[in-house]
Amino acid sequence: MVVYKNFETIAIRTQEKRSENREHSVPLYLTSSYVFDDAEQARALFADEEDGNIYSRFTNPNTSEFASKMAQLEGTEDAFATATGMAAVFASIAPFLKSGDHILASRSVFGNTHKVITEVLPEWDITYTYVDIKKPETWEAAIQTNTKMIFVETPSNPALDLIDLEWLGKLSKKHGCLLNVDNCFATPFLQQPAKWGADLITHSATKYIDGQGRVMGGVVLGNKELIAKVRTFAKRTGPSLSPFNAWVLSKSLETLALRMERHCENALRLAEYLEQHDDVASVSYPFLSTYPNYELAKKQMKLGGGLVCFELKGGLESGRKFLNALEMISLTANLGDTRTIATHPASTTHSKLSEEERRQVSIGAGLVRVSLGLEHFDDIKNDIEQAIQKSIN
Ligand SMILES: *Cc1c(COP(=O)(O)O)cnc(C)c1O
């Protein structure tokens, strides 16, 4: 296989070898198992003496192609593709921790990742400590002798806080912990955590990687040794990605760079628009010069990402009215779609948290999160403007 150097070319030209049909675009391999030439080949494949497909829970040409592209784009040796982002999160934690171990995690993680850390792992005597993404100076003291993993998301959901990956890479090495970064919000086009020392990288491919709101998927990335453990875990427990979804996701990667550039351009324009708006109390976007971690954003991200958060002056009631007044923008629980999406975390995804817990993860009562789609910017802005007007009256 030819190895390319540039992101766009890797994403487009990395593909499974053509069959005798000489197809230009890679076909869909819907097959559960693969035929052995003879008993000797079957033995050699099962003994890992020969590389090749055996059964689609282990490998499939479509899932292998998707994983191989992702590994090249993230700059890791290997990758394993999973059925969902949560399957990736779990498969990146479970094989590496055992009873008695401890995980240090940023409190600002995705809702179900939070549940895995606080409800699933403790059932197996794996303890955790949460640290505040805005207080990195407190993190080192929270590392224990049995801390085996540090888990973070940057930018965080939904408030878009950042943590310094270079600093974190050094901290985790110093204490012999695995650094696990959920890179879902940035995608490898904006940020490559492996470059800063992340050992494991996870993605929900459901978001920007599909980018069109169609299929679920995930991926875990790392060096050969770590991914071998993930692969064995997945072989035993079965969270593998379906060939159809892998085929869709591999096709989607071909346009990831182009889509991310436009998502980010629309997001920056919206952030700049809202920043000067009289009815908006605050705006958070990593590439706004007023963003508290602007220098860090510029250092570790290529562009600011496709999400913008803002707080309406009218608080909770305004947030609710704003969402009800939207005409084009969708109210749905996804992000990273061609369609612009708005959510109100205080009344939906984070409604079970107390006000104090919401404050810890920077979710104000009137906070609105917008996932910028690829519609014309004027249509996005006009819908937001008319909804803001209705929210204050
Ligand atoms: C959506 C999401 C997940 C979970 O992914 P699914 O594909 O929905 O299982 C994990 N982490 C982050 C940051 C997400 O946004």
PDB file of C-alpha atoms and ligand atoms in Angstrom, residues 84-87 89 110 113 153 157 182 184-185 204-207 216-217 335, ligand 1:
ATOM      1  CA  THR A  84     -20.351   3.403  18.510  1.00  0.00           C
ATOM      2  CA  GLY A  85     -18.308   6.089  20.220  1.00  0.00           C
ATOM      3  CA  MET A  86     -19.259   4.672  23.616  1.00  0.00           C
ATOM      4  CA  ALA A  87     -17.997   1.230  22.540  1.00  0.00           C
ATOM      5  CA  VAL A  89     -14.569   4.736  25.048  1.00  0.00           C
ATOM      6  CA  PHE A 110     -19.479  13.228  27.649  1.00  0.00           C
ATOM      7  CA  THR A 113     -18.477   8.455  29.652  1.00  0.00           C
ATOM      8  CA  GLU A 153     -11.791  15.534  26.239  1.00  0.00           C
ATOM      9  CA  ASN A 157     -18.524  19.140  25.976  1.00  0.00           C
ATOM     10  CA  ASP A 182     -11.441  11.575  23.363  1.00  0.00           C
ATOM     11  CA  CYS A 184     -14.294  13.635  18.938  1.00  0.00           C
ATOM     12  CA  PHE A 185     -14.843  17.409  18.937  1.00  0.00           C
ATOM     13  CA  SER A 204     -17.275   8.886  18.217  1.00  0.00           C
ATOM     14  CA  ALA A 205     -17.256   8.609  14.404  1.00  0.00           C
ATOM     15  CA  THR A 206     -21.003   9.278  14.625  1.00  0.00           C
ATOM     16  CA  LYS A 207     -20.191  12.999  14.818  1.00  0.00           C
ATOM     17  CA  MET A 216     -22.978   5.290  14.379  1.00  0.00           C
ATOM     18  CA  GLY A 217     -19.356   4.307  14.789  1.00  0.00           C
ATOM     19  CA  LEU A 335     -23.587  17.280  16.639  1.00  0.00           C
TER      20      LEU A 335
HETATM   21  C1  LIG B   1     -21.220  11.403  21.117  1.00  0.00           C
HETATM   22  C2  LIG B   1     -19.989  11.308  21.901  1.00  0.00           C
HETATM   23  C3  LIG B   1     -19.562  10.085  22.441  1.00  0.00           C
HETATM   24  C4  LIG B   1     -20.363   8.812  22.268  1.00  0.00           C
HETATM   25  O1  LIG B   1     -20.456   8.441  20.939  1.00  0.00           O
HETATM   26  P1  LIG B   1     -21.681   7.558  20.350  1.00  0.00           P
HETATM   27  O2  LIG B   1     -21.258   7.350  18.934  1.00  0.00           O
HETATM   28  O3  LIG B   1     -22.925   8.353  20.516  1.00  0.00           O
HETATM   29  O4  LIG B   1     -21.727   6.297  21.144  1.00  0.00           O
HETATM   30  C5  LIG B   1     -18.378  10.065  23.151  1.00  0.00           C
HETATM   31  N1  LIG B   1     -17.655  11.192  23.344  1.00  0.00           N
HETATM   32  C6  LIG B   1     -18.046  12.385  22.859  1.00  0.00           C
HETATM   33  C7  LIG B   1     -17.209  13.585  23.110  1.00  0.00           C
HETATM   34  C8  LIG B   1     -19.215  12.492  22.118  1.00  0.00           C
HETATM   35  O5  LIG B   1     -19.610  13.682  21.655  1.00  0.00           O
END
